[in-house]
Tab-separated table of N, CA and C in Angstrom:
chain	number	residue	atom	x	y	z
A	1	MET	N	24.967	58.524	-1.336
A	1	MET	CA	23.524	58.520	-1.289
A	1	MET	C	22.604	57.591	-1.629
A	2	ALA	N	21.903	57.186	-0.593
A	2	ALA	CA	21.151	55.673	-0.886
A	2	ALA	C	19.947	56.004	-1.442
A	3	LYS	N	19.281	54.860	-1.793
A	3	LYS	CA	17.727	55.084	-2.343
A	3	LYS	C	17.047	54.404	-1.146
A	4	ILE	N	16.173	55.111	-0.695
A	4	ILE	CA	15.342	54.333	0.294
A	4	ILE	C	13.901	54.476	-0.001
A	5	LEU	N	13.088	53.279	0.306
A	5	LEU	CA	11.695	53.335	0.251
A	5	LEU	C	11.106	53.161	1.202
A	6	ILE	N	10.249	54.005	1.526
A	6	ILE	CA	9.409	53.934	2.902
A	6	ILE	C	8.143	53.418	2.449
A	7	ILE	N	7.359	52.187	3.094
A	7	ILE	CA	6.309	51.634	2.786
A	7	ILE	C	5.471	51.853	3.890
A	8	ASP	N	4.692	52.740	3.889
A	8	ASP	CA	3.664	53.231	5.105
A	8	ASP	C	2.557	53.893	4.798
A	9	ASP	N	1.421	53.776	5.382
A	9	ASP	CA	0.029	54.554	4.956
A	9	ASP	C	0.014	55.883	5.825
A	10	ASP	N	0.766	55.919	6.703
A	10	ASP	CA	0.816	57.241	7.622
A	10	ASP	C	1.606	58.386	6.952
A	11	PRO	N	1.033	59.326	6.179
A	11	PRO	CA	1.716	60.253	5.751
A	11	PRO	C	2.581	61.129	6.760
A	12	ASP	N	2.126	61.295	7.829
A	12	ASP	CA	3.008	62.178	8.860
A	12	ASP	C	4.132	61.636	9.059
A	13	MET	N	4.217	59.930	9.434
A	13	MET	CA	5.539	59.180	9.469
A	13	MET	C	6.273	59.400	8.329
A	14	VAL	N	5.715	59.129	7.206
A	14	VAL	CA	6.569	59.204	5.868
A	14	VAL	C	7.300	60.464	6.074
A	15	LEU	N	6.533	61.818	5.950
A	15	LEU	CA	7.006	62.987	6.038
A	15	LEU	C	8.309	63.112	6.992
A	16	ALA	N	7.880	62.676	8.232
A	16	ALA	CA	9.121	62.722	9.292
A	16	ALA	C	10.463	62.113	8.833
A	17	ALA	N	10.182	60.793	8.471
A	17	ALA	CA	11.379	60.046	8.285
A	17	ALA	C	12.045	60.814	6.843
A	18	GLN	N	11.102	61.096	6.026
A	18	GLN	CA	11.582	61.587	4.916
A	18	GLN	C	12.685	62.832	5.001
A	19	MET	N	12.182	63.755	5.918
A	19	MET	CA	12.946	65.016	6.269
A	19	MET	C	14.083	64.519	6.981
A	20	THR	N	14.244	63.543	7.910
A	20	THR	CA	15.476	63.035	8.453
A	20	THR	C	16.494	62.422	7.519
A	21	LEU	N	15.909	61.618	6.685
A	21	LEU	CA	16.783	60.853	5.796
A	21	LEU	C	17.370	61.718	4.705
A	22	GLU	N	16.432	62.835	4.025
A	22	GLU	CA	16.806	63.527	2.961
A	22	GLU	C	17.963	64.659	3.626
A	23	ALA	N	17.790	65.020	4.801
A	23	ALA	CA	18.810	65.945	5.641
A	23	ALA	C	20.216	65.202	5.709
A	24	ALA	N	20.251	63.687	5.677
A	24	ALA	CA	21.420	62.964	5.756
A	24	ALA	C	21.965	62.659	4.278
A	25	GLY	N	21.428	63.132	3.260
A	25	GLY	CA	21.592	62.997	1.956
A	25	GLY	C	21.066	61.776	0.953
A	26	HIS	N	20.035	61.251	1.677
A	26	HIS	CA	19.629	60.011	1.114
A	26	HIS	C	18.234	60.666	0.239
A	27	GLN	N	17.996	59.577	-0.795
A	27	GLN	CA	17.074	59.815	-1.814
A	27	GLN	C	15.890	59.081	-1.506
A	28	ILE	N	14.650	59.761	-1.010
A	28	ILE	CA	13.586	58.823	-0.477
A	28	ILE	C	12.503	58.720	-1.437
A	29	PHE	N	11.941	57.600	-1.565
A	29	PHE	CA	10.645	57.243	-2.334
A	29	PHE	C	9.479	56.644	-1.370
A	30	SER	N	8.436	56.453	-1.666
A	30	SER	CA	7.461	56.100	-0.428
A	30	SER	C	6.198	55.375	-1.473
A	31	ALA	N	5.737	54.518	-0.704
A	31	ALA	CA	4.425	53.856	-1.208
A	31	ALA	C	3.439	53.922	0.032
A	32	THR	N	2.132	53.564	-0.402
A	32	THR	CA	1.234	53.696	0.756
A	32	THR	C	0.630	52.480	1.255
A	33	ASN	N	1.087	51.250	0.564
A	33	ASN	CA	0.560	49.791	0.906
A	33	ASN	C	1.463	48.843	0.625
A	34	GLY	N	1.452	47.782	0.873
A	34	GLY	CA	2.398	46.733	0.692
A	34	GLY	C	2.437	46.069	-0.977
A	35	SER	N	1.421	46.524	-1.763
A	35	SER	CA	0.950	46.141	-3.191
A	35	SER	C	1.951	47.034	-3.912
A	36	GLU	N	1.838	48.496	-3.497
A	36	GLU	CA	2.530	49.554	-4.399
A	36	GLU	C	3.951	49.435	-3.968
A	37	GLY	N	4.188	49.269	-2.541
A	37	GLY	CA	5.765	48.998	-2.256
A	37	GLY	C	6.095	47.743	-3.153
A	38	LEU	N	5.677	46.581	-3.207
A	38	LEU	CA	6.245	45.561	-4.080
A	38	LEU	C	6.667	46.078	-5.441
A	39	VAL	N	5.726	46.870	-5.936
A	39	VAL	CA	6.055	47.154	-7.554
A	39	VAL	C	7.158	48.389	-7.629
A	40	LYS	N	7.033	49.276	-6.622
A	40	LYS	CA	8.409	50.160	-6.546
A	40	LYS	C	9.549	49.578	-6.052
A	41	ILE	N	9.595	48.316	-5.553
A	41	ILE	CA	10.918	47.825	-5.174
A	41	ILE	C	11.199	47.162	-6.461
A	42	LYS	N	10.458	46.579	-7.255
A	42	LYS	CA	11.026	46.242	-8.652
A	42	LYS	C	11.516	47.227	-9.572
A	43	GLU	N	10.789	48.331	-9.467
A	43	GLU	CA	11.134	49.471	-10.350
A	43	GLU	C	12.196	50.375	-9.834
A	44	LEU	N	12.682	50.470	-8.398
A	44	LEU	CA	13.625	51.395	-8.091
A	44	LEU	C	14.637	50.748	-7.517
A	45	GLU	N	14.708	49.430	-7.081
A	45	GLU	CA	15.627	48.692	-6.508
A	45	GLU	C	16.607	49.416	-5.336
A	46	PRO	N	15.770	49.543	-4.585
A	46	PRO	CA	16.082	50.631	-3.528
A	46	PRO	C	17.414	49.828	-2.629
A	47	ASP	N	18.175	50.628	-1.848
A	47	ASP	CA	19.344	50.156	-1.158
A	47	ASP	C	18.772	49.771	0.288
A	48	LEU	N	17.663	50.382	0.821
A	48	LEU	CA	16.967	50.088	1.951
A	48	LEU	C	15.636	50.088	2.133
A	49	ILE	N	14.687	49.408	2.743
A	49	ILE	CA	13.260	49.596	2.940
A	49	ILE	C	13.030	49.778	4.131
A	50	ILE	N	12.138	51.150	4.531
A	50	ILE	CA	11.364	51.191	5.941
A	50	ILE	C	9.898	50.671	5.856
A	51	LEU	N	9.416	49.716	6.469
A	51	LEU	CA	8.095	49.070	6.465
A	51	LEU	C	7.422	48.828	7.557
A	52	ASP	N	6.106	49.627	7.334
A	52	ASP	CA	5.234	49.445	8.407
A	52	ASP	C	4.695	48.082	8.631
A	53	VAL	N	4.104	47.780	9.576
A	53	VAL	CA	3.480	46.626	9.736
A	53	VAL	C	2.040	46.709	9.237
A	54	MET	N	1.160	47.627	10.066
A	54	MET	CA	-0.302	47.515	9.649
A	54	MET	C	-0.579	48.837	8.716
A	55	MET	N	-1.060	48.533	7.635
A	55	MET	CA	-1.545	49.317	6.582
A	55	MET	C	-2.711	48.765	6.086
A	56	ASP	N	-3.176	48.193	4.783
A	56	ASP	CA	-4.541	47.666	4.360
A	56	ASP	C	-4.840	46.577	5.515
A	57	THR	N	-4.056	45.812	5.597
A	57	THR	CA	-4.450	44.592	6.716
A	57	THR	C	-3.605	44.751	7.998
A	58	THR	N	-3.790	44.280	9.005
A	58	THR	CA	-3.003	44.421	10.359
A	58	THR	C	-1.620	43.811	10.183
A	59	THR	N	-1.409	42.722	9.156
A	59	THR	CA	-0.218	42.235	9.188
A	59	THR	C	0.445	42.242	7.497
A	60	GLU	N	-0.014	43.350	6.759
A	60	GLU	CA	0.400	43.534	5.767
A	60	GLU	C	2.251	43.737	5.473
A	61	GLY	N	2.751	44.399	6.638
A	61	GLY	CA	4.242	44.637	6.604
A	61	GLY	C	4.708	43.240	6.796
A	62	PHE	N	4.311	42.076	7.626
A	62	PHE	CA	4.863	40.782	7.726
A	62	PHE	C	4.926	40.120	6.281
A	63	GLN	N	3.587	40.337	5.530
A	63	GLN	CA	3.399	39.628	4.369
A	63	GLN	C	4.426	40.253	3.224
A	64	VAL	N	4.723	41.339	3.337
A	64	VAL	CA	5.734	41.826	2.297
A	64	VAL	C	7.314	41.573	2.750
A	65	SER	N	7.419	41.343	4.024
A	65	SER	CA	8.752	41.103	4.438
A	65	SER	C	9.037	39.634	4.033
A	66	LEU	N	7.932	38.745	4.385
A	66	LEU	CA	8.034	37.366	3.870
A	66	LEU	C	8.330	37.072	2.279
A	67	LYS	N	7.445	37.990	1.619
A	67	LYS	CA	7.740	37.975	0.191
A	67	LYS	C	9.071	38.125	-0.211
A	68	LEU	N	9.787	39.271	0.111
A	68	LEU	CA	10.950	39.507	-0.180
A	68	LEU	C	12.082	38.618	0.069
A	69	ARG	N	11.767	38.095	1.470
A	69	ARG	CA	13.075	37.392	2.117
A	69	ARG	C	12.521	35.707	1.536
A	70	SER	N	11.899	35.466	0.845
A	70	SER	CA	11.336	34.242	0.516
A	70	SER	C	12.623	33.333	0.200
A	71	PRO	N	12.992	32.247	0.571
A	71	PRO	CA	14.037	31.125	0.044
A	71	PRO	C	13.890	30.534	-1.124
A	72	ASP	N	12.493	30.739	-1.628
A	72	ASP	CA	11.997	29.983	-2.881
A	72	ASP	C	12.828	30.724	-4.133
A	73	GLN	N	13.534	29.679	-4.674
A	73	GLN	CA	14.516	30.101	-6.070
A	73	GLN	C	13.500	30.790	-7.122
A	74	ASP	N	12.358	30.293	-7.097
A	74	ASP	CA	11.447	30.893	-8.209
A	74	ASP	C	10.679	32.047	-7.781
A	75	SER	N	10.915	32.665	-6.537
A	75	SER	CA	10.126	33.766	-6.020
A	75	SER	C	10.805	35.111	-7.175
A	76	GLU	N	9.546	35.893	-7.389
A	76	GLU	CA	9.922	36.989	-8.326
A	76	GLU	C	10.434	38.108	-7.520
A	77	PHE	N	10.883	37.996	-6.108
A	77	PHE	CA	11.344	38.982	-5.724
A	77	PHE	C	12.866	38.410	-5.227
A	78	LYS	N	13.618	37.434	-5.391
A	78	LYS	CA	14.670	36.595	-5.107
A	78	LYS	C	15.904	37.830	-5.334
A	79	ALA	N	15.749	38.695	-6.307
A	79	ALA	CA	16.786	39.510	-6.496
A	79	ALA	C	17.038	40.498	-5.617
A	80	PHE	N	15.957	40.803	-4.655
A	80	PHE	CA	15.811	41.765	-3.787
A	80	PHE	C	15.978	41.293	-2.301
A	81	ARG	N	16.064	39.985	-2.186
A	81	ARG	CA	16.232	39.405	-0.702
A	81	ARG	C	17.131	39.898	-0.028
A	82	ASP	N	18.263	40.494	-0.294
A	82	ASP	CA	19.138	41.147	0.758
A	82	ASP	C	19.156	42.465	0.939
A	83	ILE	N	18.134	43.124	0.421
A	83	ILE	CA	17.862	44.666	0.689
A	83	ILE	C	17.514	44.538	2.261
A	84	PRO	N	18.216	45.484	3.053
A	84	PRO	CA	17.793	45.613	4.348
A	84	PRO	C	16.565	46.229	4.740
A	85	ILE	N	15.662	45.522	5.798
A	85	ILE	CA	14.767	46.250	5.934
A	85	ILE	C	14.335	46.589	7.411
A	86	ILE	N	14.064	48.007	7.581
A	86	ILE	CA	13.582	48.259	8.858
A	86	ILE	C	12.108	48.381	9.062
A	87	MET	N	11.713	47.590	10.207
A	87	MET	CA	10.084	47.779	10.261
A	87	MET	C	9.765	48.558	11.501
A	88	LEU	N	9.019	49.680	11.187
A	88	LEU	CA	8.484	50.355	12.084
A	88	LEU	C	6.980	50.075	12.163
A	89	THR	N	6.572	50.182	13.764
A	89	THR	CA	5.232	49.880	13.974
A	89	THR	C	4.788	50.740	15.367
A	90	ALA	N	3.687	51.040	15.487
A	90	ALA	CA	3.189	51.518	16.845
A	90	ALA	C	2.321	50.394	17.586
A	91	ILE	N	2.515	49.196	17.013
A	91	ILE	CA	1.829	47.961	17.699
A	91	ILE	C	2.024	47.659	19.080
A	92	HIS	N	3.236	47.923	19.363
A	92	HIS	CA	3.862	47.872	20.720
A	92	HIS	C	3.110	48.640	21.813
A	93	THR	N	2.705	49.678	21.169
A	93	THR	CA	2.131	50.940	22.044
A	93	THR	C	0.734	50.841	22.196
A	94	THR	N	0.064	50.026	21.126
A	94	THR	CA	-1.609	49.903	21.223
A	94	THR	C	-1.715	48.723	21.446
A	95	THR	N	-0.984	47.608	21.589
A	95	THR	CA	-1.405	46.281	22.029
A	95	THR	C	-0.541	45.393	22.992
A	96	PRO	N	-0.858	44.274	23.508
A	96	PRO	CA	-0.024	43.674	24.465
A	96	PRO	C	1.098	42.697	23.734
A	97	LEU	N	0.963	42.814	22.322
A	97	LEU	CA	1.875	42.020	21.531
A	97	LEU	C	3.205	42.563	21.596
A	98	ARG	N	4.198	41.374	21.512
A	98	ARG	CA	5.536	42.044	21.376
A	98	ARG	C	6.268	40.998	20.415
A	99	PHE	N	6.782	41.671	19.537
A	99	PHE	CA	7.692	40.535	18.474
A	99	PHE	C	8.818	41.561	18.104
A	100	GLY	N	9.839	40.877	17.404
A	100	GLY	CA	10.749	41.477	16.786
A	100	GLY	C	11.426	40.647	15.800
A	101	PRO	N	12.444	40.954	15.050
A	101	PRO	CA	12.974	40.001	13.892
A	101	PRO	C	13.242	38.543	14.041
A	102	ASP	N	12.653	37.889	13.255
A	102	ASP	CA	13.002	36.463	13.291
A	102	ASP	C	12.912	36.004	11.819
A	103	ASP	N	13.988	35.168	11.646
A	103	ASP	CA	14.302	34.583	10.230
A	103	ASP	C	13.049	34.012	9.450
A	104	ASP	N	12.326	33.310	10.389
A	104	ASP	CA	11.051	32.334	9.822
A	104	ASP	C	9.796	33.083	9.685
A	105	TYR	N	9.660	34.019	10.492
A	105	TYR	CA	8.413	34.579	10.626
A	105	TYR	C	8.450	36.168	10.505
A	106	LEU	N	9.323	36.793	10.856
A	106	LEU	CA	9.261	38.228	10.568
A	106	LEU	C	10.813	38.614	10.134
A	107	PRO	N	11.096	38.489	8.715
A	107	PRO	CA	12.332	38.428	8.297
A	107	PRO	C	12.823	39.884	7.989
A	108	VAL	N	13.116	40.614	9.120
A	108	VAL	CA	13.521	42.193	8.858
A	108	VAL	C	14.873	42.305	9.480
A	109	ASP	N	15.442	43.171	9.413
A	109	ASP	CA	16.932	43.318	10.101
A	109	ASP	C	16.809	44.355	11.345
A	110	VAL	N	15.989	45.244	11.352
A	110	VAL	CA	15.859	45.993	12.597
A	110	VAL	C	14.198	46.274	12.837
A	111	PHE	N	13.920	46.332	14.056
A	111	PHE	CA	12.550	46.347	14.088
A	111	PHE	C	12.672	47.728	15.212
A	112	LEU	N	11.767	49.008	14.892
A	112	LEU	CA	11.802	50.229	15.763
A	112	LEU	C	10.317	50.449	15.665
A	113	ASP	N	10.111	50.925	17.162
A	113	ASP	CA	8.768	51.379	17.664
A	113	ASP	C	8.529	52.731	17.047
A	114	LYS	N	6.906	53.058	17.004
A	114	LYS	CA	6.745	54.418	16.554
A	114	LYS	C	6.205	55.108	18.083
A	115	PRO	N	6.509	56.160	18.231
A	115	PRO	CA	6.551	57.189	17.380
A	115	PRO	C	8.094	57.441	17.251
A	116	LEU	N	8.492	57.761	15.930
A	116	LEU	CA	9.766	57.897	15.259
A	116	LEU	C	10.684	58.615	16.143
A	117	ASP	N	11.727	57.955	16.668
A	117	ASP	CA	13.091	58.634	17.054
A	117	ASP	C	13.841	59.179	15.922
A	118	PRO	N	13.902	60.217	15.343
A	118	PRO	CA	14.694	60.530	14.142
A	118	PRO	C	16.365	60.166	14.138
A	119	ASP	N	17.065	60.391	15.502
A	119	ASP	CA	18.247	60.088	15.503
A	119	ASP	C	18.576	58.585	15.553
A	120	ASN	N	17.505	57.660	16.252
A	120	ASN	CA	17.901	56.146	16.177
A	120	ASN	C	17.459	55.758	15.013
A	121	LEU	N	16.422	56.179	13.959
A	121	LEU	CA	16.265	55.917	12.855
A	121	LEU	C	17.496	55.966	11.721
A	122	LEU	N	17.755	57.305	12.013
A	122	LEU	CA	19.333	57.656	11.177
A	122	LEU	C	20.471	56.643	11.563
A	123	ASP	N	20.451	56.205	12.926
A	123	ASP	CA	21.625	55.557	13.206
A	123	ASP	C	21.472	54.133	12.383
A	124	LYS	N	20.284	53.722	12.601
A	124	LYS	CA	20.125	52.168	12.226
A	124	LYS	C	20.176	52.359	10.649
A	125	VAL	N	19.710	53.219	9.771
A	125	VAL	CA	19.625	53.273	8.529
A	125	VAL	C	21.479	53.258	8.122
A	126	GLU	N	22.173	54.136	8.732
A	126	GLU	CA	23.710	54.048	8.152
A	126	GLU	C	24.340	53.092	8.821
A	127	GLU	N	23.816	52.416	9.884
A	127	GLU	CA	24.337	50.818	10.141
A	127	GLU	C	24.100	49.981	9.338
A	128	LEU	N	23.008	49.769	8.740
A	128	LEU	CA	22.538	48.828	7.689
A	128	LEU	C	23.113	49.104	6.453
A	129	LEU	N	23.335	50.366	6.088
A	129	LEU	CA	23.831	50.763	4.586
A	129	LEU	C	25.273	50.521	4.521
A	130	ALA	N	25.959	50.551	5.776
A	130	ALA	CA	27.401	50.223	5.845
A	130	ALA	C	27.900	48.802	5.797
A	131	LYS	N	26.785	47.913	6.012
A	131	LYS	CA	26.870	46.399	5.932
A	131	LYS	C	27.557	45.984	4.505
C-alpha cells in the first residue's frame, strides 16, 4: 500500500482518483493548492504525487514540481526530489498549448490529460511505484 498525495482544486477529480486508487489498496491524501500540497509533502512523505497544473494560478503545478525537483542542495525539499510525480491537467483540451515532462521546465515523470481515465491512471501509478 502506497501513500499518494493528490494536489488538485477540483473535488470531483480528487474523488474519482481517490476511488480508483483506494480500490487498488492505496492510501490517499489530498491538498487543494500548491502551498497546502508542499506542507503535506513534508508531513506525509508520500510515495507518489498526483499534481494538477492550474489551481490558484495557471502554472501553480509547474511551480510545485520545480520546487520539488530543484537541484539546489539547500532546497527545503531536497529530501523529496525523487518522489514520482504524475501531472494531470485539462489544459490540452481547453487551449492550443502542448507540453510534457521536461527535466528543466516541467520536471514530472508522467503527464496525463483530463478527463481522468481510471485504468490509465492506475497503470501509471503502479508503473512508477514499481521503479
